[in-house]
Amino acid sequence: MATEAPEAPALSPYDRIGGREVLRRITDRFYDLMDTDPAYAELRAMHAPDLSPMREALAGFLSGWCGGPRGWFEANPGKCMMSMHKPFPITRQTATQWADCMSRAIADAAPEDTEVADAMAQVLGQMAKGMARD
């Protein structure tokens, strides 16, 4: 009697996107765009001159959010992106700049799994726009 091989467990979005390496590429491209493209000037003005800590934080957040290592969440118990950004005067314009910049960063990083990349860009964009307070 033939037995079916057990089904392999589904890959997490973290694995599908390409893991830490690709998430780091997305994060670095995001902050490079924000730092150099005038289309994101208002968004850039909301950030500290040194983006290094933000690069680390966003890469760590994305890692855990996508189902990978959860170091950011362990270091920030009870925190989420909404609560972390509450002190900032986020407008629809700056939220849209963030969403557009992230969408470009994801596209430029060119993850092989375009389905998860597109879903990531869409959900992160919705999250950003949900932070607008005007």
Short mmCIF file of N, CA, C and O in Angstrom, two decimals:
data_model
loop_
_atom_site.label_atom_id
_atom_site.label_comp_id
_atom_site.label_asym_id
_atom_site.label_seq_id
_atom_site.Cartn_x
_atom_site.Cartn_y
_atom_site.Cartn_z
N MET A 1 0.84 -1.17 0.00
CA MET A 1 0.00 0.00 0.00
C MET A 1 0.89 1.24 0.00
O MET A 1 1.76 1.39 0.84
N ALA A 2 0.66 2.11 -0.93
CA ALA A 2 1.45 3.34 -1.05
C ALA A 2 0.95 4.35 -0.04
O ALA A 2 -0.24 4.50 0.18
N THR A 3 1.87 5.04 0.57
CA THR A 3 1.50 6.12 1.48
C THR A 3 1.94 7.43 0.87
O THR A 3 2.99 7.51 0.22
N GLU A 4 1.14 8.42 1.09
CA GLU A 4 1.48 9.74 0.58
C GLU A 4 2.53 10.37 1.47
O GLU A 4 2.49 10.21 2.70
N ALA A 5 3.45 11.06 0.85
CA ALA A 5 4.46 11.78 1.62
C ALA A 5 3.76 12.91 2.37
O ALA A 5 2.83 13.53 1.84
N PRO A 6 4.19 13.17 3.59
CA PRO A 6 3.57 14.29 4.32
C PRO A 6 3.80 15.60 3.57
O PRO A 6 4.84 15.79 2.95
N GLU A 7 2.81 16.45 3.65
CA GLU A 7 2.90 17.74 2.99
C GLU A 7 3.93 18.61 3.71
O GLU A 7 3.96 18.65 4.93
N ALA A 8 4.77 19.25 2.95
CA ALA A 8 5.76 20.15 3.54
C ALA A 8 5.04 21.34 4.17
O ALA A 8 4.04 21.82 3.62
N PRO A 9 5.53 21.81 5.30
CA PRO A 9 4.88 22.97 5.90
C PRO A 9 4.98 24.19 4.98
O PRO A 9 5.96 24.34 4.25
N ALA A 10 3.96 25.01 5.02
CA ALA A 10 3.95 26.21 4.20
C ALA A 10 5.07 27.15 4.64
O ALA A 10 5.37 27.26 5.83
N LEU A 11 5.68 27.79 3.68
CA LEU A 11 6.72 28.75 4.01
C LEU A 11 6.09 30.03 4.55
O LEU A 11 5.03 30.45 4.10
N SER A 12 6.75 30.67 5.49
CA SER A 12 6.29 31.94 6.03
C SER A 12 6.56 33.04 5.01
O SER A 12 7.41 32.88 4.11
N PRO A 13 5.87 34.17 5.13
CA PRO A 13 6.21 35.30 4.25
C PRO A 13 7.69 35.68 4.37
O PRO A 13 8.31 36.08 3.38
N TYR A 14 8.26 35.53 5.56
CA TYR A 14 9.68 35.82 5.77
C TYR A 14 10.54 34.96 4.84
O TYR A 14 11.44 35.46 4.18
N ASP A 15 10.24 33.66 4.80
CA ASP A 15 10.99 32.76 3.92
C ASP A 15 10.70 33.05 2.46
O ASP A 15 11.61 33.05 1.62
N ARG A 16 9.44 33.30 2.16
CA ARG A 16 9.06 33.54 0.76
C ARG A 16 9.68 34.82 0.21
O ARG A 16 10.04 34.87 -0.98
N ILE A 17 9.81 35.86 1.04
CA ILE A 17 10.35 37.13 0.57
C ILE A 17 11.86 37.04 0.36
O ILE A 17 12.44 37.81 -0.39
N GLY A 18 12.50 36.09 1.05
CA GLY A 18 13.95 35.94 0.91
C GLY A 18 14.70 36.13 2.20
O GLY A 18 15.93 36.29 2.20
N GLY A 19 13.97 36.18 3.33
CA GLY A 19 14.61 36.27 4.64
C GLY A 19 15.22 37.63 4.94
O GLY A 19 14.91 38.64 4.31
N ARG A 20 16.08 37.62 5.92
CA ARG A 20 16.70 38.84 6.44
C ARG A 20 17.43 39.63 5.34
O ARG A 20 17.38 40.85 5.32
N GLU A 21 18.10 38.91 4.45
CA GLU A 21 18.88 39.58 3.41
C GLU A 21 17.99 40.47 2.54
O GLU A 21 18.31 41.64 2.27
N VAL A 22 16.86 39.95 2.10
CA VAL A 22 15.98 40.73 1.23
C VAL A 22 15.27 41.82 2.03
O VAL A 22 15.13 42.95 1.55
N LEU A 23 14.87 41.52 3.25
CA LEU A 23 14.22 42.55 4.07
C LEU A 23 15.20 43.68 4.36
O LEU A 23 14.81 44.85 4.38
N ARG A 24 16.45 43.36 4.53
CA ARG A 24 17.47 44.40 4.74
C ARG A 24 17.65 45.22 3.47
O ARG A 24 17.79 46.45 3.53
N ARG A 25 17.62 44.56 2.33
CA ARG A 25 17.73 45.27 1.04
C ARG A 25 16.55 46.23 0.87
O ARG A 25 16.72 47.37 0.42
N ILE A 26 15.36 45.77 1.22
CA ILE A 26 14.17 46.63 1.14
C ILE A 26 14.31 47.82 2.07
O ILE A 26 14.08 48.97 1.68
N THR A 27 14.71 47.55 3.31
CA THR A 27 14.86 48.62 4.30
C THR A 27 15.90 49.64 3.87
O THR A 27 15.67 50.85 3.94
N ASP A 28 17.06 49.17 3.42
CA ASP A 28 18.10 50.11 3.00
C ASP A 28 17.65 50.93 1.80
O ASP A 28 17.89 52.15 1.75
N ARG A 29 16.97 50.30 0.86
CA ARG A 29 16.48 51.04 -0.31
C ARG A 29 15.44 52.07 0.11
O ARG A 29 15.44 53.20 -0.38
N PHE A 30 14.56 51.69 1.04
CA PHE A 30 13.53 52.60 1.54
C PHE A 30 14.18 53.87 2.11
O PHE A 30 13.82 54.99 1.74
N TYR A 31 15.16 53.70 3.01
CA TYR A 31 15.78 54.88 3.62
C TYR A 31 16.68 55.63 2.65
O TYR A 31 16.80 56.86 2.75
N ASP A 32 17.28 54.94 1.69
CA ASP A 32 18.06 55.63 0.67
C ASP A 32 17.15 56.52 -0.18
O ASP A 32 17.49 57.67 -0.47
N LEU A 33 15.99 55.99 -0.58
CA LEU A 33 15.04 56.80 -1.35
C LEU A 33 14.55 57.99 -0.53
O LEU A 33 14.50 59.12 -1.02
N MET A 34 14.18 57.73 0.72
CA MET A 34 13.69 58.81 1.57
C MET A 34 14.74 59.90 1.74
O MET A 34 14.42 61.08 1.78
N ASP A 35 15.99 59.49 1.81
CA ASP A 35 17.07 60.43 2.06
C ASP A 35 17.47 61.23 0.83
O ASP A 35 18.03 62.32 0.97
N THR A 36 17.17 60.72 -0.37
CA THR A 36 17.68 61.38 -1.58
C THR A 36 16.62 61.88 -2.56
O THR A 36 16.91 62.78 -3.35
N ASP A 37 15.42 61.32 -2.52
CA ASP A 37 14.40 61.70 -3.50
C ASP A 37 13.56 62.85 -2.94
O ASP A 37 12.91 62.71 -1.90
N PRO A 38 13.53 63.99 -3.64
CA PRO A 38 12.75 65.13 -3.18
C PRO A 38 11.25 64.83 -3.00
O PRO A 38 10.57 65.53 -2.25
N ALA A 39 10.76 63.80 -3.64
CA ALA A 39 9.35 63.43 -3.48
C ALA A 39 9.02 63.04 -2.05
O ALA A 39 7.85 63.06 -1.65
N TYR A 40 10.06 62.70 -1.26
CA TYR A 40 9.85 62.27 0.12
C TYR A 40 10.42 63.26 1.13
O TYR A 40 10.66 62.91 2.28
N ALA A 41 10.59 64.51 0.72
CA ALA A 41 11.22 65.52 1.57
C ALA A 41 10.46 65.74 2.88
O ALA A 41 11.06 65.84 3.95
N GLU A 42 9.15 65.82 2.80
CA GLU A 42 8.36 66.06 4.01
C GLU A 42 8.48 64.86 4.97
O GLU A 42 8.63 65.02 6.18
N LEU A 43 8.45 63.68 4.44
CA LEU A 43 8.62 62.47 5.23
C LEU A 43 10.02 62.45 5.85
O LEU A 43 10.18 62.17 7.04
N ARG A 44 11.03 62.78 5.06
CA ARG A 44 12.42 62.77 5.56
C ARG A 44 12.59 63.76 6.70
O ARG A 44 13.29 63.48 7.68
N ALA A 45 11.93 64.90 6.60
CA ALA A 45 12.06 65.94 7.63
C ALA A 45 11.53 65.48 8.99
O ALA A 45 11.92 66.03 10.02
N MET A 46 10.69 64.46 9.01
CA MET A 46 10.14 63.95 10.26
C MET A 46 11.12 63.02 10.99
O MET A 46 10.87 62.64 12.13
N HIS A 47 12.21 62.67 10.34
CA HIS A 47 13.17 61.71 10.89
C HIS A 47 14.44 62.41 11.37
O HIS A 47 14.78 63.49 10.91
N ALA A 48 15.15 61.74 12.25
CA ALA A 48 16.43 62.25 12.75
C ALA A 48 17.46 62.29 11.62
O ALA A 48 17.32 61.56 10.63
N PRO A 49 18.47 63.13 11.77
CA PRO A 49 19.51 63.20 10.73
C PRO A 49 20.17 61.85 10.46
O PRO A 49 20.44 61.50 9.31
N ASP A 50 20.42 61.06 11.50
CA ASP A 50 21.05 59.74 11.35
C ASP A 50 19.95 58.68 11.24
O ASP A 50 19.23 58.42 12.20
N LEU A 51 19.85 58.07 10.07
CA LEU A 51 18.82 57.05 9.84
C LEU A 51 19.27 55.65 10.24
O LEU A 51 18.47 54.70 10.16
N SER A 52 20.50 55.49 10.70
CA SER A 52 21.01 54.17 11.05
C SER A 52 20.13 53.43 12.06
O SER A 52 19.81 52.25 11.84
N PRO A 53 19.73 54.07 13.17
CA PRO A 53 18.88 53.34 14.11
C PRO A 53 17.53 52.92 13.49
O PRO A 53 17.02 51.84 13.79
N MET A 54 17.00 53.76 12.62
CA MET A 54 15.73 53.42 11.98
C MET A 54 15.90 52.27 11.00
O MET A 54 15.01 51.42 10.88
N ARG A 55 17.02 52.22 10.33
CA ARG A 55 17.29 51.11 9.41
C ARG A 55 17.28 49.78 10.17
O ARG A 55 16.70 48.80 9.71
N GLU A 56 17.91 49.77 11.33
CA GLU A 56 17.95 48.56 12.14
C GLU A 56 16.56 48.21 12.66
O GLU A 56 16.14 47.05 12.63
N ALA A 57 15.85 49.22 13.16
CA ALA A 57 14.53 48.98 13.74
C ALA A 57 13.55 48.46 12.70
O ALA A 57 12.81 47.50 12.96
N LEU A 58 13.51 49.08 11.53
CA LEU A 58 12.55 48.65 10.52
C LEU A 58 12.88 47.25 10.01
O LEU A 58 11.97 46.43 9.84
N ALA A 59 14.14 46.96 9.79
CA ALA A 59 14.52 45.62 9.35
C ALA A 59 14.11 44.58 10.39
O ALA A 59 13.59 43.51 10.05
N GLY A 60 14.31 44.90 11.66
CA GLY A 60 13.92 43.98 12.73
C GLY A 60 12.42 43.82 12.83
O GLY A 60 11.91 42.69 13.01
N PHE A 61 11.69 44.92 12.70
CA PHE A 61 10.23 44.85 12.73
C PHE A 61 9.72 43.99 11.58
O PHE A 61 8.90 43.10 11.78
N LEU A 62 10.19 44.28 10.37
CA LEU A 62 9.73 43.53 9.20
C LEU A 62 10.04 42.04 9.33
O LEU A 62 9.23 41.20 8.93
N SER A 63 11.17 41.73 9.90
CA SER A 63 11.55 40.33 10.09
C SER A 63 10.50 39.60 10.93
O SER A 63 9.97 38.56 10.52
N GLY A 64 10.20 40.12 12.09
CA GLY A 64 9.21 39.48 12.96
C GLY A 64 7.81 39.55 12.40
O GLY A 64 7.04 38.59 12.50
N TRP A 65 7.47 40.64 11.77
CA TRP A 65 6.14 40.84 11.20
C TRP A 65 5.87 39.83 10.09
O TRP A 65 4.75 39.36 9.91
N CYS A 66 6.93 39.46 9.37
CA CYS A 66 6.80 38.50 8.26
C CYS A 66 6.93 37.05 8.72
O CYS A 66 6.88 36.14 7.90
N GLY A 67 7.13 36.82 10.01
CA GLY A 67 7.21 35.45 10.50
C GLY A 67 8.61 34.95 10.73
O GLY A 67 8.82 33.76 10.95
N GLY A 68 9.59 35.84 10.70
CA GLY A 68 10.97 35.47 10.96
C GLY A 68 11.34 35.76 12.41
O GLY A 68 10.46 35.85 13.28
N PRO A 69 12.62 35.92 12.68
CA PRO A 69 13.08 36.20 14.04
C PRO A 69 12.36 37.42 14.63
O PRO A 69 12.17 38.43 13.96
N ARG A 70 11.94 37.30 15.89
CA ARG A 70 11.09 38.31 16.52
C ARG A 70 11.84 39.20 17.50
O ARG A 70 11.28 39.71 18.47
N GLY A 71 13.12 39.42 17.24
CA GLY A 71 13.95 40.24 18.13
C GLY A 71 13.37 41.63 18.40
O GLY A 71 13.41 42.11 19.53
N TRP A 72 12.85 42.28 17.37
CA TRP A 72 12.28 43.63 17.55
C TRP A 72 11.12 43.57 18.53
O TRP A 72 11.00 44.41 19.41
N PHE A 73 10.25 42.59 18.38
CA PHE A 73 9.07 42.48 19.23
C PHE A 73 9.46 42.12 20.67
O PHE A 73 8.85 42.61 21.62
N GLU A 74 10.49 41.31 20.82
CA GLU A 74 10.97 40.97 22.16
C GLU A 74 11.62 42.17 22.83
O GLU A 74 11.49 42.35 24.04
N ALA A 75 12.29 43.01 22.07
CA ALA A 75 12.93 44.21 22.61
C ALA A 75 11.92 45.33 22.87
O ALA A 75 12.23 46.29 23.60
N ASN A 76 10.75 45.23 22.29
CA ASN A 76 9.71 46.27 22.41
C ASN A 76 8.38 45.64 22.82
O ASN A 76 7.40 45.74 22.08
N PRO A 77 8.33 44.98 23.98
CA PRO A 77 7.10 44.28 24.36
C PRO A 77 5.91 45.23 24.45
O PRO A 77 6.02 46.33 24.98
N GLY A 78 4.81 44.78 23.89
CA GLY A 78 3.59 45.57 23.93
C GLY A 78 3.54 46.72 22.95
O GLY A 78 2.56 47.47 22.92
N LYS A 79 4.56 46.88 22.14
CA LYS A 79 4.60 47.97 21.17
C LYS A 79 4.18 47.47 19.80
O LYS A 79 4.33 46.31 19.47
N CYS A 80 3.64 48.38 19.03
CA CYS A 80 3.31 48.10 17.64
C CYS A 80 3.66 49.35 16.85
O CYS A 80 4.00 50.39 17.42
N MET A 81 3.57 49.27 15.55
CA MET A 81 3.92 50.43 14.72
C MET A 81 3.01 51.62 15.01
O MET A 81 3.46 52.76 15.03
N MET A 82 1.74 51.35 15.28
CA MET A 82 0.82 52.45 15.56
C MET A 82 1.24 53.19 16.84
O MET A 82 1.33 54.42 16.85
N SER A 83 1.53 52.46 17.90
CA SER A 83 1.90 53.11 19.16
C SER A 83 3.27 53.78 19.06
O SER A 83 3.48 54.84 19.66
N MET A 84 4.18 53.19 18.31
CA MET A 84 5.52 53.77 18.16
C MET A 84 5.47 55.10 17.39
O MET A 84 6.32 55.95 17.59
N HIS A 85 4.48 55.26 16.53
CA HIS A 85 4.40 56.46 15.70
C HIS A 85 3.39 57.49 16.21
O HIS A 85 3.24 58.56 15.61
N LYS A 86 2.73 57.19 17.30
CA LYS A 86 1.70 58.10 17.83
C LYS A 86 2.21 59.53 18.08
O LYS A 86 1.49 60.49 17.81
N PRO A 87 3.44 59.71 18.58
CA PRO A 87 3.90 61.08 18.85
C PRO A 87 4.16 61.94 17.61
O PRO A 87 4.31 63.15 17.71
N PHE A 88 4.19 61.33 16.43
CA PHE A 88 4.56 62.06 15.23
C PHE A 88 3.33 62.64 14.52
O PHE A 88 2.30 61.99 14.44
N PRO A 89 3.47 63.84 13.98
CA PRO A 89 2.34 64.49 13.27
C PRO A 89 2.18 63.94 11.85
O PRO A 89 2.48 64.61 10.87
N ILE A 90 1.70 62.72 11.77
CA ILE A 90 1.57 62.07 10.46
C ILE A 90 0.31 62.55 9.76
O ILE A 90 -0.79 62.47 10.31
N THR A 91 0.50 63.06 8.56
CA THR A 91 -0.62 63.54 7.73
C THR A 91 -0.88 62.54 6.62
O THR A 91 -0.07 61.63 6.39
N ARG A 92 -1.97 62.74 5.92
CA ARG A 92 -2.24 61.88 4.75
C ARG A 92 -1.10 61.98 3.74
O ARG A 92 -0.72 60.99 3.12
N GLN A 93 -0.55 63.18 3.60
CA GLN A 93 0.54 63.38 2.63
C GLN A 93 1.79 62.60 3.04
O GLN A 93 2.38 61.90 2.21
N THR A 94 2.20 62.70 4.30
CA THR A 94 3.41 61.98 4.72
C THR A 94 3.16 60.47 4.75
O THR A 94 4.05 59.68 4.45
N ALA A 95 1.95 60.06 5.11
CA ALA A 95 1.62 58.63 5.09
C ALA A 95 1.67 58.09 3.67
O ALA A 95 2.19 56.99 3.43
N THR A 96 1.18 58.87 2.72
CA THR A 96 1.22 58.46 1.31
C THR A 96 2.66 58.42 0.81
O THR A 96 3.05 57.51 0.07
N GLN A 97 3.47 59.39 1.24
CA GLN A 97 4.89 59.37 0.87
C GLN A 97 5.55 58.09 1.40
O GLN A 97 6.32 57.45 0.68
N TRP A 98 5.25 57.74 2.64
CA TRP A 98 5.83 56.53 3.23
C TRP A 98 5.41 55.30 2.41
O TRP A 98 6.25 54.47 2.07
N ALA A 99 4.12 55.20 2.14
CA ALA A 99 3.60 54.04 1.39
C ALA A 99 4.23 53.96 0.00
O ALA A 99 4.63 52.88 -0.45
N ASP A 100 4.33 55.09 -0.68
CA ASP A 100 4.93 55.11 -2.02
C ASP A 100 6.41 54.74 -1.97
O ASP A 100 6.89 53.97 -2.80
N CYS A 101 7.11 55.27 -0.98
CA CYS A 101 8.53 54.99 -0.84
C CYS A 101 8.75 53.50 -0.55
O CYS A 101 9.64 52.87 -1.14
N MET A 102 7.93 52.93 0.32
CA MET A 102 8.07 51.51 0.63
C MET A 102 7.73 50.65 -0.58
O MET A 102 8.41 49.66 -0.86
N SER A 103 6.69 51.02 -1.30
CA SER A 103 6.33 50.27 -2.49
C SER A 103 7.47 50.26 -3.50
O SER A 103 7.81 49.23 -4.09
N ARG A 104 8.10 51.42 -3.69
CA ARG A 104 9.25 51.51 -4.60
C ARG A 104 10.42 50.68 -4.09
O ARG A 104 11.09 50.00 -4.87
N ALA A 105 10.66 50.73 -2.78
CA ALA A 105 11.78 49.98 -2.20
C ALA A 105 11.59 48.49 -2.40
O ALA A 105 12.54 47.77 -2.74
N ILE A 106 10.38 48.01 -2.19
CA ILE A 106 10.10 46.59 -2.38
C ILE A 106 10.29 46.21 -3.84
O ILE A 106 10.94 45.21 -4.15
N ALA A 107 9.76 47.03 -4.75
CA ALA A 107 9.92 46.75 -6.18
C ALA A 107 11.40 46.77 -6.58
O ALA A 107 11.86 45.90 -7.33
N ASP A 108 12.15 47.75 -6.08
CA ASP A 108 13.56 47.86 -6.43
C ASP A 108 14.39 46.70 -5.87
O ASP A 108 15.36 46.28 -6.48
N ALA A 109 14.00 46.18 -4.70
CA ALA A 109 14.70 45.05 -4.11
C ALA A 109 14.43 43.77 -4.90
O ALA A 109 15.18 42.81 -4.81
N ALA A 110 13.36 43.76 -5.66
CA ALA A 110 12.99 42.69 -6.57
C ALA A 110 12.98 41.29 -5.95
O ALA A 110 13.67 40.40 -6.45
N PRO A 111 12.19 41.09 -4.89
CA PRO A 111 12.10 39.73 -4.36
C PRO A 111 11.56 38.78 -5.43
O PRO A 111 10.74 39.18 -6.25
N GLU A 112 12.03 37.55 -5.42
CA GLU A 112 11.59 36.58 -6.43
C GLU A 112 10.10 36.28 -6.32
O GLU A 112 9.43 36.09 -7.32
N ASP A 113 9.58 36.22 -5.10
CA ASP A 113 8.17 35.91 -4.88
C ASP A 113 7.37 37.21 -4.97
O ASP A 113 7.20 37.93 -3.98
N THR A 114 6.91 37.53 -6.17
CA THR A 114 6.21 38.80 -6.37
C THR A 114 4.86 38.82 -5.68
O THR A 114 4.38 39.90 -5.32
N GLU A 115 4.25 37.67 -5.49
CA GLU A 115 2.95 37.63 -4.81
C GLU A 115 3.07 38.14 -3.38
O GLU A 115 2.31 39.00 -2.94
N VAL A 116 4.04 37.64 -2.64
CA VAL A 116 4.21 38.09 -1.26
C VAL A 116 4.76 39.52 -1.22
O VAL A 116 4.40 40.30 -0.35
N ALA A 117 5.59 39.89 -2.17
CA ALA A 117 6.12 41.25 -2.23
C ALA A 117 4.99 42.26 -2.47
O ALA A 117 4.92 43.29 -1.80
N ASP A 118 4.10 41.95 -3.41
CA ASP A 118 2.97 42.84 -3.67
C ASP A 118 2.04 42.94 -2.46
O ASP A 118 1.56 44.03 -2.12
N ALA A 119 1.79 41.80 -1.82
CA ALA A 119 0.93 41.81 -0.62
C ALA A 119 1.57 42.62 0.49
O ALA A 119 0.89 43.38 1.19
N MET A 120 2.87 42.49 0.65
CA MET A 120 3.59 43.23 1.68
C MET A 120 3.48 44.73 1.42
O MET A 120 3.18 45.51 2.33
N ALA A 121 3.69 45.15 0.19
CA ALA A 121 3.59 46.56 -0.15
C ALA A 121 2.18 47.09 0.11
O ALA A 121 2.00 48.19 0.65
N GLN A 122 1.18 46.30 -0.24
CA GLN A 122 -0.21 46.73 -0.04
C GLN A 122 -0.54 46.87 1.44
O GLN A 122 -1.09 47.89 1.86
N VAL A 123 -0.21 45.87 2.23
CA VAL A 123 -0.55 45.90 3.65
C VAL A 123 0.23 46.99 4.39
O VAL A 123 -0.34 47.72 5.21
N LEU A 124 1.51 47.13 4.10
CA LEU A 124 2.30 48.18 4.75
C LEU A 124 1.78 49.56 4.35
O LEU A 124 1.75 50.48 5.17
N GLY A 125 1.39 49.71 3.10
CA GLY A 125 0.81 50.99 2.66
C GLY A 125 -0.47 51.31 3.39
O GLY A 125 -0.70 52.46 3.80
N GLN A 126 -1.33 50.32 3.57
CA GLN A 126 -2.57 50.53 4.32
C GLN A 126 -2.27 50.89 5.76
O GLN A 126 -2.92 51.76 6.35
N MET A 127 -1.27 50.21 6.34
CA MET A 127 -0.90 50.50 7.73
C MET A 127 -0.41 51.95 7.84
O MET A 127 -0.82 52.66 8.75
N ALA A 128 0.43 52.37 6.92
CA ALA A 128 0.95 53.73 6.95
C ALA A 128 -0.18 54.75 6.82
O ALA A 128 -0.26 55.71 7.59
N LYS A 129 -1.06 54.52 5.86
CA LYS A 129 -2.15 55.47 5.65
C LYS A 129 -3.11 55.49 6.83
O LYS A 129 -3.77 56.51 7.10
N GLY A 130 -3.19 54.39 7.56
CA GLY A 130 -4.03 54.34 8.75
C GLY A 130 -3.49 55.16 9.90
O GLY A 130 -4.20 55.41 10.89
N MET A 131 -2.25 55.59 9.80
CA MET A 131 -1.64 56.41 10.86
C MET A 131 -1.90 57.91 10.67
O MET A 131 -1.60 58.70 11.56
N ALA A 132 -2.42 58.28 9.52
CA ALA A 132 -2.67 59.71 9.25
C ALA A 132 -3.73 60.25 10.21
O ALA A 132 -4.71 59.60 10.48
N ARG A 133 -3.46 61.46 10.68
CA ARG A 133 -4.38 62.08 11.63
C ARG A 133 -4.91 63.43 11.13
O ARG A 133 -5.05 64.38 11.91
N ASP A 134 -5.22 63.49 9.87
CA ASP A 134 -5.84 64.73 9.36
C ASP A 134 -6.97 64.38 8.41
O ASP A 134 -7.27 63.25 8.14
#
